[in-house]
Amino acid sequence: MIDFNRPAFTGKELEYIRDAVNRGMLCGDGAYTKQCSRWMEERFHVNHVLLTPSCTHALEMAAYLADIQPGDEVIMPSYTFVSTADAFVLRGAKIVFTDIRLDTMNMDETLIEDAITPKTKAIVPVHYAGVACEMDTIMEIAARHHLKVIEDAAQGVNAFYKGRALGTIGDFGCYSFHETKNYTMGEGGALLFQDEKYLERAEILREKGTDRSRFFRGQVDKYRWVDYGSSYLPSELNAAYLYAQLEVCEEIDRKRMEIYHYYHEHLKCLADAGEILQPTVPKECIHNAHMYFIRVRDLKTRTRLLAYLKERGICSVFHYVPLHSAPAGRRFGRFHGEDVYTTKESERLLRLPMFYNLSMDEVKQVTEAILAFFKG
Ligand SMILES: *Cc1c(COP(=O)(O)O)cnc(C)c1O
Protein backbone atom coordinates (compact mmCIF):
# COMPACT_ATOMS: atom_id res chain seq x y z
CA MET A 1 0.00 0.00 0.00
CA ILE A 2 1.47 3.34 -1.03
CA ASP A 3 -0.19 6.28 0.70
CA PHE A 4 -0.80 9.55 -1.08
CA ASN A 5 0.54 11.50 1.89
CA ARG A 6 2.07 10.94 5.30
CA PRO A 7 3.12 13.87 7.49
CA ALA A 8 6.86 14.46 7.42
CA PHE A 9 8.81 13.10 10.35
CA THR A 10 12.50 13.94 10.38
CA GLY A 11 13.76 12.84 13.79
CA LYS A 12 13.89 15.67 16.34
CA GLU A 13 10.15 16.41 16.59
CA LEU A 14 9.45 14.35 19.73
CA GLU A 15 12.54 15.66 21.49
CA TYR A 16 11.39 19.25 20.93
CA ILE A 17 7.84 18.45 22.03
CA ARG A 18 9.25 16.91 25.22
CA ASP A 19 11.34 20.03 25.72
CA ALA A 20 8.26 22.23 25.31
CA VAL A 21 6.48 20.12 27.96
CA ASN A 22 9.45 20.43 30.32
CA ARG A 23 9.51 24.19 29.93
CA GLY A 24 6.01 24.20 31.42
CA MET A 25 4.31 26.49 28.91
CA LEU A 26 2.16 25.05 26.16
CA CYS A 27 -0.04 28.00 25.18
CA GLY A 28 0.71 30.25 22.23
CA ASP A 29 3.66 32.57 21.64
CA GLY A 30 6.17 30.61 23.70
CA ALA A 31 9.78 29.87 22.81
CA TYR A 32 9.14 27.52 19.86
CA THR A 33 6.52 29.79 18.30
CA LYS A 34 9.00 32.67 18.48
CA GLN A 35 11.81 30.56 17.04
CA CYS A 36 9.62 29.51 14.09
CA SER A 37 8.59 33.11 13.39
CA ARG A 38 12.15 34.43 13.64
CA TRP A 39 13.42 31.63 11.40
CA MET A 40 10.94 32.59 8.68
CA GLU A 41 11.50 36.33 9.09
CA GLU A 42 15.22 35.89 8.54
CA ARG A 43 15.12 33.30 5.84
CA PHE A 44 12.33 34.86 3.77
CA HIS A 45 13.26 38.51 4.41
CA VAL A 46 9.92 39.53 5.82
CA ASN A 47 9.36 41.90 8.73
CA HIS A 48 6.50 40.09 10.48
CA VAL A 49 5.51 36.45 10.73
CA LEU A 50 2.70 35.42 13.08
CA LEU A 51 2.18 31.70 13.54
CA THR A 52 -1.50 30.70 13.33
CA PRO A 53 -3.48 27.47 13.87
CA SER A 54 -3.98 27.10 10.08
CA CYS A 55 -3.56 28.85 6.76
CA THR A 56 -7.33 29.29 6.80
CA HIS A 57 -6.93 31.39 9.96
CA ALA A 58 -4.08 33.37 8.41
CA LEU A 59 -6.36 34.14 5.46
CA GLU A 60 -9.14 35.19 7.86
CA MET A 61 -6.73 37.55 9.60
CA ALA A 62 -5.60 38.96 6.25
CA ALA A 63 -9.19 39.54 5.12
CA TYR A 64 -9.88 41.41 8.36
CA LEU A 65 -6.67 43.46 8.27
CA ALA A 66 -7.28 44.32 4.59
CA ASP A 67 -10.55 45.86 5.76
CA ILE A 68 -12.80 43.76 3.57
CA GLN A 69 -16.40 44.92 4.06
CA PRO A 70 -19.78 43.38 3.13
CA GLY A 71 -20.38 43.84 -0.59
CA ASP A 72 -16.70 44.25 -1.50
CA GLU A 73 -15.46 42.14 -4.37
CA VAL A 74 -12.38 39.94 -4.20
CA ILE A 75 -10.78 38.42 -7.30
CA MET A 76 -9.30 34.91 -7.13
CA PRO A 77 -9.03 31.75 -9.19
CA SER A 78 -11.89 29.24 -9.04
CA TYR A 79 -9.33 26.46 -9.15
CA THR A 80 -8.28 26.55 -5.48
CA PHE A 81 -9.00 25.16 -2.02
CA VAL A 82 -12.18 26.38 -0.32
CA SER A 83 -10.32 28.32 2.39
CA THR A 84 -9.06 30.87 -0.13
CA ALA A 85 -12.68 31.98 -0.59
CA ASP A 86 -14.07 31.15 2.90
CA ALA A 87 -11.97 33.79 4.62
CA PHE A 88 -13.39 36.59 2.46
CA VAL A 89 -16.96 35.28 2.42
CA LEU A 90 -16.90 35.40 6.26
CA ARG A 91 -16.40 39.17 5.96
CA GLY A 92 -19.35 39.44 3.57
CA ALA A 93 -17.35 39.77 0.37
CA LYS A 94 -18.52 38.68 -3.07
CA ILE A 95 -16.02 36.41 -4.80
CA VAL A 96 -15.18 37.07 -8.45
CA PHE A 97 -13.56 33.98 -9.93
CA THR A 98 -11.27 34.21 -12.95
CA ASP A 99 -9.81 31.56 -15.21
CA ILE A 100 -6.39 29.92 -14.83
CA ARG A 101 -3.39 29.54 -17.12
CA LEU A 102 -2.93 26.27 -18.96
CA ASP A 103 0.77 25.98 -18.09
CA THR A 104 0.87 26.56 -14.30
CA MET A 105 -2.78 26.21 -13.23
CA ASN A 106 -2.32 29.63 -11.59
CA MET A 107 -4.71 32.56 -12.04
CA ASP A 108 -4.28 34.11 -15.48
CA GLU A 109 -2.89 37.57 -14.75
CA THR A 110 -4.06 38.87 -18.15
CA LEU A 111 -7.72 38.35 -17.14
CA ILE A 112 -7.63 40.21 -13.83
CA GLU A 113 -8.01 43.77 -15.01
CA ASP A 114 -11.22 43.05 -16.88
CA ALA A 115 -12.78 41.64 -13.68
CA ILE A 116 -12.18 44.81 -11.68
CA THR A 117 -15.22 46.94 -10.77
CA PRO A 118 -15.62 49.95 -8.45
CA LYS A 119 -16.38 47.42 -5.68
CA THR A 120 -13.15 45.45 -6.07
CA LYS A 121 -10.98 45.53 -2.94
CA ALA A 122 -8.41 42.76 -3.31
CA ILE A 123 -6.72 40.20 -5.52
CA VAL A 124 -5.86 36.79 -4.09
CA PRO A 125 -3.25 34.92 -6.13
CA VAL A 126 -2.81 31.26 -5.20
CA HIS A 127 0.65 29.84 -5.87
CA TYR A 128 -0.42 26.41 -7.03
CA ALA A 129 2.03 23.57 -6.37
CA GLY A 130 4.55 26.11 -5.05
CA VAL A 131 4.97 27.72 -8.48
CA ALA A 132 4.56 31.49 -8.33
CA CYS A 133 1.84 33.47 -10.04
CA GLU A 134 3.03 36.28 -12.34
CA MET A 135 3.51 38.62 -9.36
CA ASP A 136 5.06 41.65 -11.12
CA THR A 137 1.98 41.98 -13.31
CA ILE A 138 -0.42 41.34 -10.41
CA MET A 139 1.30 43.89 -8.15
CA GLU A 140 1.32 46.47 -10.94
CA ILE A 141 -2.44 46.05 -11.57
CA ALA A 142 -3.15 46.21 -7.82
CA ALA A 143 -1.12 49.41 -7.42
CA ARG A 144 -2.89 51.09 -10.33
CA HIS A 145 -6.34 50.25 -8.94
CA HIS A 146 -5.45 50.67 -5.23
CA LEU A 147 -6.21 47.04 -4.42
CA LYS A 148 -4.73 44.86 -1.69
CA VAL A 149 -2.92 41.67 -2.65
CA ILE A 150 -3.23 38.67 -0.36
CA GLU A 151 -1.06 35.75 -1.44
CA ASP A 152 -2.40 32.30 -0.68
CA ALA A 153 1.04 30.75 -0.37
CA ALA A 154 -0.24 27.68 1.50
CA GLN A 155 1.71 25.53 -0.95
CA GLY A 156 4.49 28.03 -1.53
CA VAL A 157 6.62 27.94 1.63
CA ASN A 158 10.29 28.21 0.65
CA ALA A 159 9.50 28.84 -3.02
CA PHE A 160 10.58 32.00 -4.85
CA TYR A 161 9.65 34.44 -7.59
CA LYS A 162 12.53 36.48 -9.03
CA GLY A 163 14.46 35.80 -5.84
CA ARG A 164 11.65 36.83 -3.49
CA ALA A 165 9.97 34.35 -1.16
CA LEU A 166 6.33 33.66 -1.97
CA GLY A 167 4.09 35.18 0.67
CA THR A 168 6.35 38.24 1.10
CA ILE A 169 5.47 40.09 -2.12
CA GLY A 170 1.83 41.14 -1.62
CA ASP A 171 0.37 43.09 1.31
CA PHE A 172 -0.15 39.78 3.12
CA GLY A 173 1.04 36.22 2.67
CA CYS A 174 -0.50 33.08 4.14
CA TYR A 175 1.36 29.81 4.72
CA SER A 176 0.07 26.37 5.65
CA PHE A 177 1.75 23.78 7.85
CA HIS A 178 -1.04 21.24 7.49
CA GLU A 179 0.21 17.67 7.41
CA THR A 180 -0.12 17.56 3.62
CA LYS A 181 2.29 20.48 3.15
CA ASN A 182 6.10 20.44 2.86
CA TYR A 183 6.80 21.37 6.49
CA THR A 184 4.18 20.57 9.07
CA MET A 185 2.91 20.97 12.61
CA GLY A 186 -0.19 18.81 12.06
CA GLU A 187 -2.46 21.78 11.62
CA GLY A 188 -0.91 25.21 11.38
CA GLY A 189 -0.10 28.25 9.33
CA ALA A 190 1.40 31.71 9.36
CA LEU A 191 0.48 35.24 8.41
CA LEU A 192 3.25 37.34 6.85
CA PHE A 193 3.44 41.04 6.14
CA GLN A 194 6.11 43.66 5.59
CA ASP A 195 4.25 46.78 6.71
CA GLU A 196 4.60 47.79 10.36
CA LYS A 197 1.22 49.53 10.24
CA TYR A 198 -0.63 46.17 10.41
CA LEU A 199 1.24 44.82 13.42
CA GLU A 200 -0.76 46.23 16.30
CA ARG A 201 -4.17 45.33 14.86
CA ALA A 202 -2.88 41.88 13.89
CA GLU A 203 -1.64 41.18 17.41
CA ILE A 204 -4.88 42.40 18.97
CA LEU A 205 -7.03 40.34 16.58
CA ARG A 206 -4.93 37.25 17.28
CA GLU A 207 -5.14 37.75 21.08
CA LYS A 208 -8.93 37.80 21.50
CA GLY A 209 -9.22 41.52 20.89
CA THR A 210 -6.90 42.43 23.77
CA ASP A 211 -3.61 44.31 23.95
CA ARG A 212 -2.01 41.34 25.72
CA SER A 213 1.00 41.33 23.37
CA ARG A 214 1.84 44.90 24.33
CA PHE A 215 1.33 44.01 28.00
CA PHE A 216 3.93 41.22 27.70
CA ARG A 217 6.37 43.67 26.18
CA GLY A 218 5.77 46.01 29.11
CA GLN A 219 4.21 48.69 26.90
CA VAL A 220 0.99 48.85 28.96
CA ASP A 221 0.56 47.98 32.65
CA LYS A 222 -2.58 45.90 32.28
CA TYR A 223 -4.22 44.32 29.30
CA ARG A 224 -7.76 45.08 28.24
CA TRP A 225 -10.34 44.29 25.62
CA VAL A 226 -9.73 46.93 22.94
CA ASP A 227 -11.08 45.72 19.57
CA TYR A 228 -12.43 42.82 17.47
CA GLY A 229 -10.70 39.59 18.28
CA SER A 230 -10.43 35.87 18.03
CA SER A 231 -7.85 33.28 19.11
CA TYR A 232 -5.35 32.70 16.35
CA LEU A 233 -2.45 31.23 18.36
CA PRO A 234 -1.23 27.68 17.91
CA SER A 235 0.01 25.66 20.88
CA GLU A 236 3.72 25.30 21.63
CA LEU A 237 3.38 21.53 21.10
CA ASN A 238 2.64 22.16 17.43
CA ALA A 239 5.27 24.85 17.08
CA ALA A 240 7.90 22.49 18.54
CA TYR A 241 7.07 19.92 15.86
CA LEU A 242 7.35 22.55 13.16
CA TYR A 243 10.64 23.95 14.40
CA ALA A 244 12.24 20.51 14.15
CA GLN A 245 11.24 20.49 10.47
CA LEU A 246 12.29 24.04 9.65
CA GLU A 247 15.75 23.28 11.03
CA VAL A 248 16.20 20.50 8.47
CA CYS A 249 14.22 22.08 5.65
CA GLU A 250 17.07 21.50 3.18
CA GLU A 251 16.86 17.78 3.86
CA ILE A 252 13.08 17.80 3.30
CA ASP A 253 13.50 19.84 0.10
CA ARG A 254 16.25 17.53 -1.19
CA LYS A 255 14.04 14.49 -0.77
CA ARG A 256 10.98 16.08 -2.36
CA MET A 257 13.06 17.30 -5.30
CA GLU A 258 14.45 13.81 -5.78
CA ILE A 259 10.92 12.41 -5.99
CA TYR A 260 9.79 15.23 -8.28
CA HIS A 261 12.66 14.74 -10.70
CA TYR A 262 12.27 10.97 -10.71
CA TYR A 263 8.63 11.27 -11.78
CA HIS A 264 9.49 14.02 -14.23
CA GLU A 265 12.26 12.13 -16.01
CA HIS A 266 10.61 8.73 -16.07
CA LEU A 267 7.20 9.95 -17.25
CA LYS A 268 8.62 12.22 -19.93
CA CYS A 269 8.14 9.49 -22.56
CA LEU A 270 4.36 9.73 -21.95
CA ALA A 271 4.47 13.48 -22.44
CA ASP A 272 6.47 13.00 -25.65
CA ALA A 273 3.85 10.52 -26.85
CA GLY A 274 1.09 13.07 -26.15
CA GLU A 275 -0.55 10.95 -23.43
CA ILE A 276 0.04 13.33 -20.53
CA LEU A 277 0.96 16.91 -19.74
CA GLN A 278 3.73 17.41 -17.18
CA PRO A 279 4.08 20.43 -14.88
CA THR A 280 5.99 23.44 -16.17
CA VAL A 281 7.86 25.99 -14.09
CA PRO A 282 8.40 29.49 -15.58
CA LYS A 283 12.05 30.50 -15.51
CA GLU A 284 11.58 33.26 -12.93
CA CYS A 285 10.20 30.75 -10.40
CA ILE A 286 12.01 28.46 -8.02
CA HIS A 287 9.47 25.91 -6.84
CA ASN A 288 9.56 23.74 -3.72
CA ALA A 289 8.45 20.35 -5.09
CA HIS A 290 5.21 20.68 -3.18
CA MET A 291 3.35 18.50 -5.62
CA TYR A 292 3.81 16.26 -8.62
CA PHE A 293 0.77 16.28 -10.84
CA ILE A 294 0.07 15.03 -14.34
CA ARG A 295 -2.78 15.80 -16.66
CA VAL A 296 -4.20 12.97 -18.74
CA ARG A 297 -6.45 13.21 -21.80
CA ASP A 298 -9.80 13.57 -20.10
CA LEU A 299 -12.01 12.76 -17.10
CA LYS A 300 -12.65 9.21 -18.34
CA THR A 301 -8.95 8.43 -18.61
CA ARG A 302 -8.32 9.87 -15.17
CA THR A 303 -11.08 7.79 -13.57
CA ARG A 304 -9.61 4.66 -15.18
CA LEU A 305 -6.05 5.52 -14.15
CA LEU A 306 -7.06 6.25 -10.52
CA ALA A 307 -8.85 2.89 -10.32
CA TYR A 308 -5.90 1.12 -11.98
CA LEU A 309 -3.49 2.57 -9.42
CA LYS A 310 -5.84 1.79 -6.53
CA GLU A 311 -6.00 -1.88 -7.59
CA ARG A 312 -2.23 -1.90 -7.29
CA GLY A 313 -2.32 -0.39 -3.81
CA ILE A 314 -1.31 3.11 -4.95
CA CYS A 315 -3.25 6.05 -3.64
CA SER A 316 -3.35 8.93 -6.08
CA VAL A 317 -5.84 11.80 -5.75
CA PHE A 318 -7.36 14.66 -7.68
CA HIS A 319 -8.60 18.13 -6.70
CA TYR A 320 -10.25 20.74 -6.83
CA VAL A 321 -13.91 20.88 -7.77
CA PRO A 322 -13.88 24.43 -9.21
CA LEU A 323 -15.34 26.70 -6.55
CA HIS A 324 -17.67 28.56 -8.90
CA SER A 325 -19.47 25.30 -9.68
CA ALA A 326 -19.95 24.34 -6.00
CA PRO A 327 -23.17 25.29 -4.14
CA ALA A 328 -21.46 27.91 -1.93
CA GLY A 329 -19.47 29.23 -4.85
CA ARG A 330 -22.66 29.91 -6.77
CA ARG A 331 -24.17 31.58 -3.74
CA PHE A 332 -21.19 33.76 -2.76
CA GLY A 333 -19.49 34.34 -6.07
CA ARG A 334 -19.57 34.51 -9.83
CA PHE A 335 -17.21 33.54 -12.60
CA HIS A 336 -16.01 36.45 -14.67
CA GLY A 337 -15.25 35.77 -18.32
CA GLU A 338 -15.10 32.41 -19.99
CA ASP A 339 -14.17 29.18 -18.21
CA VAL A 340 -11.69 27.93 -20.80
CA TYR A 341 -9.31 25.96 -18.57
CA THR A 342 -10.60 25.81 -14.99
CA THR A 343 -13.13 23.00 -15.38
CA LYS A 344 -11.42 21.19 -18.24
CA GLU A 345 -7.97 21.06 -16.62
CA SER A 346 -9.30 20.22 -13.14
CA GLU A 347 -11.05 17.17 -14.60
CA ARG A 348 -7.91 15.66 -16.05
CA LEU A 349 -5.39 16.36 -13.29
CA LEU A 350 -4.12 13.85 -10.78
CA ARG A 351 -1.53 14.10 -8.03
CA LEU A 352 1.02 11.39 -7.39
CA PRO A 353 2.23 10.29 -3.94
CA MET A 354 4.78 12.83 -2.70
CA PHE A 355 6.05 13.11 0.87
CA TYR A 356 9.31 13.15 2.77
CA ASN A 357 9.18 9.60 4.10
CA LEU A 358 8.20 8.04 0.76
CA SER A 359 10.91 5.61 -0.37
CA MET A 360 12.45 5.83 -3.84
CA ASP A 361 11.43 2.23 -4.31
CA GLU A 362 7.80 3.25 -3.83
CA VAL A 363 8.27 6.16 -6.24
CA LYS A 364 9.56 3.66 -8.79
CA GLN A 365 6.52 1.41 -8.26
CA VAL A 366 4.16 4.33 -8.86
CA THR A 367 6.03 5.31 -12.02
CA GLU A 368 6.03 1.79 -13.39
CA ALA A 369 2.32 1.37 -12.72
CA ILE A 370 1.57 4.54 -14.70
CA LEU A 371 3.79 3.46 -17.58
CA ALA A 372 2.08 0.04 -17.59
CA PHE A 373 -1.35 1.66 -17.68
CA PHE A 374 -0.53 3.54 -20.85
CA LYS A 375 1.18 0.56 -22.47
CA GLY A 376 -1.90 -1.61 -21.86
C1 LIG B 1 -3.79 23.69 2.23
C2 LIG B 1 -4.33 24.91 1.60
C3 LIG B 1 -5.07 25.86 2.33
C4 LIG B 1 -5.53 25.63 3.73
O1 LIG B 1 -4.53 25.41 4.65
P1 LIG B 1 -4.92 24.99 6.15
O2 LIG B 1 -3.62 25.17 6.86
O3 LIG B 1 -5.37 23.57 6.10
O4 LIG B 1 -5.96 25.91 6.62
C5 LIG B 1 -5.46 27.02 1.70
N1 LIG B 1 -5.17 27.26 0.41
C6 LIG B 1 -4.48 26.37 -0.32
C7 LIG B 1 -4.17 26.69 -1.74
C8 LIG B 1 -4.05 25.16 0.24
O5 LIG B 1 -3.38 24.28 -0.51
PDB file of C-alpha atoms and ligand atoms in Angstrom, residues 53-59 80-84 126-128 152-155 175-181 187-189 290-291 319-320, ligand 1:
ATOM      1  CA  PRO A  53      -3.481  27.474  13.872  1.00  0.00           C
ATOM      2  CA  SER A  54      -3.977  27.104  10.082  1.00  0.00           C
ATOM      3  CA  CYS A  55      -3.562  28.853   6.757  1.00  0.00           C
ATOM      4  CA  THR A  56      -7.333  29.294   6.802  1.00  0.00           C
ATOM      5  CA  HIS A  57      -6.935  31.390   9.959  1.00  0.00           C
ATOM      6  CA  ALA A  58      -4.075  33.367   8.410  1.00  0.00           C
ATOM      7  CA  LEU A  59      -6.361  34.142   5.458  1.00  0.00           C
ATOM      8  CA  THR A  80      -8.276  26.547  -5.481  1.00  0.00           C
ATOM      9  CA  PHE A  81      -8.999  25.164  -2.023  1.00  0.00           C
ATOM     10  CA  VAL A  82     -12.180  26.385  -0.320  1.00  0.00           C
ATOM     11  CA  SER A  83     -10.316  28.318   2.390  1.00  0.00           C
ATOM     12  CA  THR A  84      -9.065  30.869  -0.128  1.00  0.00           C
ATOM     13  CA  VAL A 126      -2.805  31.257  -5.204  1.00  0.00           C
ATOM     14  CA  HIS A 127       0.654  29.838  -5.874  1.00  0.00           C
ATOM     15  CA  TYR A 128      -0.421  26.405  -7.033  1.00  0.00           C
ATOM     16  CA  ASP A 152      -2.400  32.301  -0.679  1.00  0.00           C
ATOM     17  CA  ALA A 153       1.042  30.753  -0.366  1.00  0.00           C
ATOM     18  CA  ALA A 154      -0.243  27.683   1.500  1.00  0.00           C
ATOM     19  CA  GLN A 155       1.709  25.527  -0.950  1.00  0.00           C
ATOM     20  CA  TYR A 175       1.359  29.811   4.723  1.00  0.00           C
ATOM     21  CA  SER A 176       0.071  26.371   5.646  1.00  0.00           C
ATOM     22  CA  PHE A 177       1.753  23.779   7.845  1.00  0.00           C
ATOM     23  CA  HIS A 178      -1.042  21.243   7.487  1.00  0.00           C
ATOM     24  CA  GLU A 179       0.207  17.669   7.413  1.00  0.00           C
ATOM     25  CA  THR A 180      -0.123  17.562   3.619  1.00  0.00           C
ATOM     26  CA  LYS A 181       2.291  20.477   3.154  1.00  0.00           C
ATOM     27  CA  GLU A 187      -2.465  21.784  11.625  1.00  0.00           C
ATOM     28  CA  GLY A 188      -0.908  25.209  11.378  1.00  0.00           C
ATOM     29  CA  GLY A 189      -0.103  28.255   9.334  1.00  0.00           C
ATOM     30  CA  HIS A 290       5.211  20.682  -3.179  1.00  0.00           C
ATOM     31  CA  MET A 291       3.347  18.496  -5.616  1.00  0.00           C
ATOM     32  CA  HIS A 319      -8.597  18.125  -6.696  1.00  0.00           C
ATOM     33  CA  TYR A 320     -10.250  20.738  -6.830  1.00  0.00           C
TER      34      TYR A 320
HETATM   35  C1  LIG B   1      -3.785  23.690   2.228  1.00  0.00           C
HETATM   36  C2  LIG B   1      -4.326  24.912   1.600  1.00  0.00           C
HETATM   37  C3  LIG B   1      -5.068  25.858   2.327  1.00  0.00           C
HETATM   38  C4  LIG B   1      -5.535  25.632   3.733  1.00  0.00           C
HETATM   39  O1  LIG B   1      -4.529  25.407   4.646  1.00  0.00           O
HETATM   40  P1  LIG B   1      -4.921  24.989   6.148  1.00  0.00           P
HETATM   41  O2  LIG B   1      -3.616  25.174   6.864  1.00  0.00           O
HETATM   42  O3  LIG B   1      -5.372  23.572   6.105  1.00  0.00           O
HETATM   43  O4  LIG B   1      -5.961  25.912   6.622  1.00  0.00           O
HETATM   44  C5  LIG B   1      -5.456  27.020   1.704  1.00  0.00           C
HETATM   45  N1  LIG B   1      -5.165  27.256   0.409  1.00  0.00           N
HETATM   46  C6  LIG B   1      -4.478  26.368  -0.325  1.00  0.00           C
HETATM   47  C7  LIG B   1      -4.168  26.687  -1.742  1.00  0.00           C
HETATM   48  C8  LIG B   1      -4.053  25.163   0.237  1.00  0.00           C
HETATM   49  O5  LIG B   1      -3.382  24.284  -0.512  1.00  0.00           O
END
